[in-house]
Structures are given as structure tokens and as C-alpha cells.
Tab-separated table of C-alpha atoms in Angstrom:
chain	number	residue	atom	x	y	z
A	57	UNK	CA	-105.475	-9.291	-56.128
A	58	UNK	CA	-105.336	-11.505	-53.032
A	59	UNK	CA	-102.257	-11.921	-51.603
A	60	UNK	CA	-101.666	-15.526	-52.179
A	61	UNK	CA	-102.040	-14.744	-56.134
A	62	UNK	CA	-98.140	-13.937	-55.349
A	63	UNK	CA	-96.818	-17.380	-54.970
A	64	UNK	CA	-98.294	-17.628	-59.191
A	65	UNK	CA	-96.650	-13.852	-59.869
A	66	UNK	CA	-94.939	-11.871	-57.354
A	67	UNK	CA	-95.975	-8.442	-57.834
A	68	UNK	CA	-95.771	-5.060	-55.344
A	69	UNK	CA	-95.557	-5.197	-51.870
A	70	UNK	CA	-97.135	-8.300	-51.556
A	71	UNK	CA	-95.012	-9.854	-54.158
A	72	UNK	CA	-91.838	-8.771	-52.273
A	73	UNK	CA	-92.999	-10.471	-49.238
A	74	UNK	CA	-93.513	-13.334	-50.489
A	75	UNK	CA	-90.482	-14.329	-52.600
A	76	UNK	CA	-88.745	-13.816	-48.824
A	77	UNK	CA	-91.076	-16.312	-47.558
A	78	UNK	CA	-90.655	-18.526	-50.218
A	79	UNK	CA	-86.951	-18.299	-49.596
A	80	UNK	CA	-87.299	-19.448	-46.186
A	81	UNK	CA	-90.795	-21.891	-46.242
A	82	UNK	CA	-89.287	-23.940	-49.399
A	83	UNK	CA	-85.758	-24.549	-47.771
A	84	UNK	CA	-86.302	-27.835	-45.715
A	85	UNK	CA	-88.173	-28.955	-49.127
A	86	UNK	CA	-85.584	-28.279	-51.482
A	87	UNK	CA	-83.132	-29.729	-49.394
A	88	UNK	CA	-85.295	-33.061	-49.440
A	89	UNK	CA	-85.718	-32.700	-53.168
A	90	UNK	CA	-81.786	-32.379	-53.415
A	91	UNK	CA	-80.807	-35.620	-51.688
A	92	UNK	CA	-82.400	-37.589	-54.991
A	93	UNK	CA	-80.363	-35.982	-57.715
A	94	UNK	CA	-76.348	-36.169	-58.171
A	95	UNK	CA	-74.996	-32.587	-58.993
A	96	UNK	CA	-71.228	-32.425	-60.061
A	97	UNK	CA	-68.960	-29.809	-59.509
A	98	UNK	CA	-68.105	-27.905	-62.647
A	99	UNK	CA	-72.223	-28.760	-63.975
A	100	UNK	CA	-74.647	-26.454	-65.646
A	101	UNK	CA	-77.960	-25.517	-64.171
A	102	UNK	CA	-81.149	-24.194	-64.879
A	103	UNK	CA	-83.581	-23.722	-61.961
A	104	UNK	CA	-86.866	-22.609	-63.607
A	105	UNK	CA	-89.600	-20.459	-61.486
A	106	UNK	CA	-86.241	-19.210	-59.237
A	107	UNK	CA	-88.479	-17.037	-56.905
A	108	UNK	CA	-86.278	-15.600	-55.050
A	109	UNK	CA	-83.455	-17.232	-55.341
A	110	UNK	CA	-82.776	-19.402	-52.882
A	111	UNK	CA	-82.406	-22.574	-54.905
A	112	UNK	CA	-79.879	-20.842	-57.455
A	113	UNK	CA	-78.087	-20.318	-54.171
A	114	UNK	CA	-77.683	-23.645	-53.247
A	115	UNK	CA	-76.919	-25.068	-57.258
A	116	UNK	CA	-73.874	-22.983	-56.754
A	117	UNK	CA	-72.496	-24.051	-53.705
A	118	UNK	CA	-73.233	-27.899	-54.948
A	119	UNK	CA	-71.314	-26.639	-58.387
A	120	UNK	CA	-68.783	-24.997	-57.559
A	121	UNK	CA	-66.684	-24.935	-61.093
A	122	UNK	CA	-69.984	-24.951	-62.526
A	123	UNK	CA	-72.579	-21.920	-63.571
A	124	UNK	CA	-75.984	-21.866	-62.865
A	125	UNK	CA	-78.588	-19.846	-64.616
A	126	UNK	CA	-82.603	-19.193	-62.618
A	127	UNK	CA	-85.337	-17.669	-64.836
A	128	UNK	CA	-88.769	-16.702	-63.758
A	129	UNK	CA	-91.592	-14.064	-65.256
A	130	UNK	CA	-91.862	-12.089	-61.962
A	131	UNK	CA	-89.937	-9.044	-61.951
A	132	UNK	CA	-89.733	-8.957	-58.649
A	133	UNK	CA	-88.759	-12.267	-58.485
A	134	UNK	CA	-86.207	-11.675	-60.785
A	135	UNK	CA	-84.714	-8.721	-58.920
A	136	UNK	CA	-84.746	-10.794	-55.535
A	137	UNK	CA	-83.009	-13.483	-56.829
A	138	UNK	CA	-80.225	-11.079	-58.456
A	139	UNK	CA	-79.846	-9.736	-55.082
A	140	UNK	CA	-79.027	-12.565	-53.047
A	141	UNK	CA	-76.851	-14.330	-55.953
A	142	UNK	CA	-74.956	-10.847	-56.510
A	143	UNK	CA	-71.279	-12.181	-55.812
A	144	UNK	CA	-71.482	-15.550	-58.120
A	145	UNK	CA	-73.685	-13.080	-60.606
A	146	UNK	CA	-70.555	-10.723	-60.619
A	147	UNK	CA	-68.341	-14.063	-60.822
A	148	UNK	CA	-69.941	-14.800	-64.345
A	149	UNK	CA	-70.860	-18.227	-62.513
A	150	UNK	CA	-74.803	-17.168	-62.344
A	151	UNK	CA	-77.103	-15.069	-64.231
A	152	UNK	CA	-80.823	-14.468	-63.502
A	153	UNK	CA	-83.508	-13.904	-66.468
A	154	UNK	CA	-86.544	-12.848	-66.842
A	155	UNK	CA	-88.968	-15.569	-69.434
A	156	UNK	CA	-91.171	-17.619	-69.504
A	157	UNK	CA	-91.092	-21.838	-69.390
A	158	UNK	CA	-93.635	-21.841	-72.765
A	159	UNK	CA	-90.575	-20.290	-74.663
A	160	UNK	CA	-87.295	-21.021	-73.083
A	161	UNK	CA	-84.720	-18.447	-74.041
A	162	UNK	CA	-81.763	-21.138	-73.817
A	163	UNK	CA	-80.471	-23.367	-76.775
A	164	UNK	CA	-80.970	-27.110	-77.555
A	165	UNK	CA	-79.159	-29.071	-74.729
A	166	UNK	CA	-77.498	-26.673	-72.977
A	167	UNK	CA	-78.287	-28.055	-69.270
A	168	UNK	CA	-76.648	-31.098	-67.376
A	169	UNK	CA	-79.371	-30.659	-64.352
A	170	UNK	CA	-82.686	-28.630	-64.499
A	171	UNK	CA	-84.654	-27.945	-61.474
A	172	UNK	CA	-87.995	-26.816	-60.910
A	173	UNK	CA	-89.458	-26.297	-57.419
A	174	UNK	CA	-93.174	-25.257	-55.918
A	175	UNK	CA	-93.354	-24.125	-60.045
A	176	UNK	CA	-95.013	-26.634	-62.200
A	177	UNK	CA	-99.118	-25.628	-60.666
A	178	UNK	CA	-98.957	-22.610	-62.628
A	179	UNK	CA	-97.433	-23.653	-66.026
A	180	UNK	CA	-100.059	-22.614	-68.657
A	181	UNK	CA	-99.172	-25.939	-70.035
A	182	UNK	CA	-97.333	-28.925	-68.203
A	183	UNK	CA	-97.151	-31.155	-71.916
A	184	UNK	CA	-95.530	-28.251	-73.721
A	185	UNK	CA	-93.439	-27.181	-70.807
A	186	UNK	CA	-91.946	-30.164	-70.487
A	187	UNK	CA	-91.307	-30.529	-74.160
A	188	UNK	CA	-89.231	-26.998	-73.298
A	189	UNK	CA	-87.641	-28.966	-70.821
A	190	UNK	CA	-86.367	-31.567	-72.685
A	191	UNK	CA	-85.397	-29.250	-75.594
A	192	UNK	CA	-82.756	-27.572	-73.290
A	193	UNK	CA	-81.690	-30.330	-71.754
A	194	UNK	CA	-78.016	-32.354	-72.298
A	195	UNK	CA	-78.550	-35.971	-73.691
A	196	UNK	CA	-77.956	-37.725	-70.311
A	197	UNK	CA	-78.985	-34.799	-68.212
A	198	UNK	CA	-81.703	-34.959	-65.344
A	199	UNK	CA	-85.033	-33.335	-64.929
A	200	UNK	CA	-86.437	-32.449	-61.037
A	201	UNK	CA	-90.050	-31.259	-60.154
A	202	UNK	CA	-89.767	-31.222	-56.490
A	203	UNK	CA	-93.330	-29.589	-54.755
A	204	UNK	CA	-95.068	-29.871	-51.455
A	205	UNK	CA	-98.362	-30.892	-52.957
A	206	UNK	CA	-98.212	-34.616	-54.389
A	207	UNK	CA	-102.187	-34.455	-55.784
A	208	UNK	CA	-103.361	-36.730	-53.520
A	209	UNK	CA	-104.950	-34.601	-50.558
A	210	UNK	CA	-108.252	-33.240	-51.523
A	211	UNK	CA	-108.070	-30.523	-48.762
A	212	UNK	CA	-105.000	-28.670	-51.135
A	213	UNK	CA	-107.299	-27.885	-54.189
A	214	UNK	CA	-108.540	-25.678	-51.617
A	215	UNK	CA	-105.536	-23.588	-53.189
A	216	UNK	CA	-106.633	-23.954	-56.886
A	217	UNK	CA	-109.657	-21.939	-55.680
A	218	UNK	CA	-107.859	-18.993	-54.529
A	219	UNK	CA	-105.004	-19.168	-56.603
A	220	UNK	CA	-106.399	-18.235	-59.832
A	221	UNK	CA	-104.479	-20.676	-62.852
A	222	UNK	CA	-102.924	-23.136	-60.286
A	223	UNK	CA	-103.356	-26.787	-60.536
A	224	UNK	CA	-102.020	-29.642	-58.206
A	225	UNK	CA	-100.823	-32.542	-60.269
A	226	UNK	CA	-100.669	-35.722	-58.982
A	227	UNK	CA	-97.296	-37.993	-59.370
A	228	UNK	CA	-99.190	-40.024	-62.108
A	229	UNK	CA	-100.295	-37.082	-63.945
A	230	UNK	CA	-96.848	-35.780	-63.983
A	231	UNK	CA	-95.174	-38.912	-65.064
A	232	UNK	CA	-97.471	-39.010	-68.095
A	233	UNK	CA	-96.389	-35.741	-69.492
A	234	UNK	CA	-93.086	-36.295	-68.231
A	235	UNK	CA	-93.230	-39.327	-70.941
A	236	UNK	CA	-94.845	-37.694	-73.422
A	237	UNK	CA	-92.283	-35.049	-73.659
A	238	UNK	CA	-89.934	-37.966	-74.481
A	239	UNK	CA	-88.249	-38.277	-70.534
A	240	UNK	CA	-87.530	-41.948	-69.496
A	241	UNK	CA	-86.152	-43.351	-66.134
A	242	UNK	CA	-88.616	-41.600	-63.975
A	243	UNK	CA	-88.582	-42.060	-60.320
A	244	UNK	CA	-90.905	-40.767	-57.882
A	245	UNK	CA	-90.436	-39.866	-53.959
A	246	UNK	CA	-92.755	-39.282	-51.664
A	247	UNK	CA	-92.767	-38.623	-48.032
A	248	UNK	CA	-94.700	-38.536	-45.102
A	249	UNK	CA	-95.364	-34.884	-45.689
A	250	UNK	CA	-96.708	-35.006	-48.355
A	251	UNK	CA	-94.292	-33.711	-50.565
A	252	UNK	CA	-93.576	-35.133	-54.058
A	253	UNK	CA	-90.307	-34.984	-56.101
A	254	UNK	CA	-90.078	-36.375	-59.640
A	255	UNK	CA	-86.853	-37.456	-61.287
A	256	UNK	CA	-86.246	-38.159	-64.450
A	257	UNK	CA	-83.653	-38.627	-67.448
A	258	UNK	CA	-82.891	-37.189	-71.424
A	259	UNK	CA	-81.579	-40.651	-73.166
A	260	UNK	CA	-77.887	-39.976	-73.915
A	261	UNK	CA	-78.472	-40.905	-77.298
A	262	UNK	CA	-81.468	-38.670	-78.976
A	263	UNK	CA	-81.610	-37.086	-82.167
């Protein structure tokens, strides 16, 4: 397995590596990502595809009387992100899963604010996925997809190649699905890095 297969699956040595440099590489994007979405202090969170944590990390410390749950299908992801999010874990404020976004283990609209960064290229399925999404989701909650590829730099799919079951989505791509999955009041950022982050709302009122 080459080594970049790990940013799709952690796994082994290699794996373990590179949820640390996830941890680190991601942080300047995340924090971009975070200045477009309101988090109060006693929400609940789901940050989907945690890696290694680092994300669940900050949803706590934006949250504070809230809880916030991550869930990935690495192990070693998993394990990571336990690790560094011990204290709140022990607190009963966080707890770290191991699933899968095709079959979230949550029930209907139990999320004000659901994240997902660097995550969505290797859904098996970004339609169903989202539908997932919006399943778990609090009427009036908010959706983020926040990644550093925006689909619209041809030298990037240089990844899809090496990265067996990753594709780059493009901000109108996403939208689409994003609608199709029933999510209105999208908004999409972009910056002069390249980096994309798509916002977007559950109608208060849905049945």
C-alpha cells in the first residue's frame, strides 16, 4: 500500500504517521473553515472522518457546555483521536467511534453542527452520505465540508491517481448533492488557496 493510501484509511506505521500530520497540516485550514459557521456554547457536534482528532479538539473548546462526538473507520484514527481528547472523553463531554458515514450510528436529529474536513473524496457515496447527514441533523442545524481541494485545479487529480477511491469534487458538484439530500441555504467560500468550504442548513421545519 503506498503511503499516501493513509490519508483514505490510516493503517500501521504509516497510518500512525499520518493522522499526526494531518493533525498539524489541516490546522490553518480548519481554522479558516471555522470562521464561516456560528458554534454555541452548550451545542452538539459531530465531526465525521475525525482523523486524529484535532478538530474534535477545537469543537470543544468552541462548546464548552456542549459535547462533541468524532467518528471515523480507521482504527488508528480512532485510537489517536481518543488520545488527544482523553480529559473531555473522561468528562463525558466527547466520545470517539468507530463507523462508517454510509450508516451513521447516531439517531434522527441529534446534531446542532456537523463538520466534515479533508473527508468527503473518499465517501463511497457523496448523495447517500449526505442523505446520512441530514438524517442526523437538528431541524435548523448546519452542515460544513471544509477541504483544501475546491475541484477546480487539474494538477490535484494527480491525487485521485494514487489515492485509490478518492475523488475531488468541485463546489458545484457538492452543492448539487448537498440539495438533493434536501440541504438549503448553501454558501460557498473560497480562497486564494485554493481551499473550499461549503455551508449549508436543515429547514427548521421538516418532517
Amino acid at each position: 500500500m503506498s503511503f499516501f493510501q493513509n490519508t483514505c484509511k490510516p493503517k500501521g506505521i504509516g497510518g500512525k504517521i499520518m493522522v499526526n500530520m494531518m493533525n498539524t497540516g489541516h490546522s490553518s485550514m480548519a481554522e479558516w473553515g471555522f470562521t464561516h459557521i456560528e458554534i454555541r456554547n452548550n451545542y452538539i457536534c459531530l465531526d465525521i472522518g475525525c482523523g486524529g482528532g484535532a478538530n474534535v479538539k477545537k469543537l470543544l473548546a468552541k462548546t464548552p457546555y456542549g459535547k462533541v462526538t468524532g467518528i471515523d473507520y480507521s482504527e488508528i484514527s480512532v485510537i489517536k483521536s481518543q488520545k488527544i481528547n482523553k480529559a473531555e472523553i473522561e468528562n463525558r463531554r466527547c466520545e470517539i467511534l468507530q463507523g462508517n458515514v454510509m450508516k451513521l450510528p447516531f439517531g434522527n436529529e441529534t446534531f446542532d453542527i456537523i463538520t466534515a474536513f479533508e473527508t468527503i473524496y473518499f465517501w463511497p457515496d457523496i448523495n447517500e452520505a449526505f442523505k446520512q447527514v441530514y438524517r442526523v441533523l437538528k431541524g435548523s442545524g448546519t452542515f460544513m465540508i471544509c477541504n483544501e481541494s475546491n475541484g477546480e485545479n487539474s494538477k490535484e487529480e494527480k491525487w485521485t491517481k494514487i489515492i485509490q477511491g478518492m475523488k475531488i469534487y468541485n463546489s458545484g458538484q457538492v452543492k448539487k448533492s448537498l440539495e438533493g439530500a434536501g440541504f438549503t441555504d448553501i454558501k460557498i467560500h473560497k480562497n486564494e488557496k485554493g481551499w473550499l468550504c461549503v455551508v449549508c442548513k436543515k429547514d427548521k421545519d421538516v418532517n
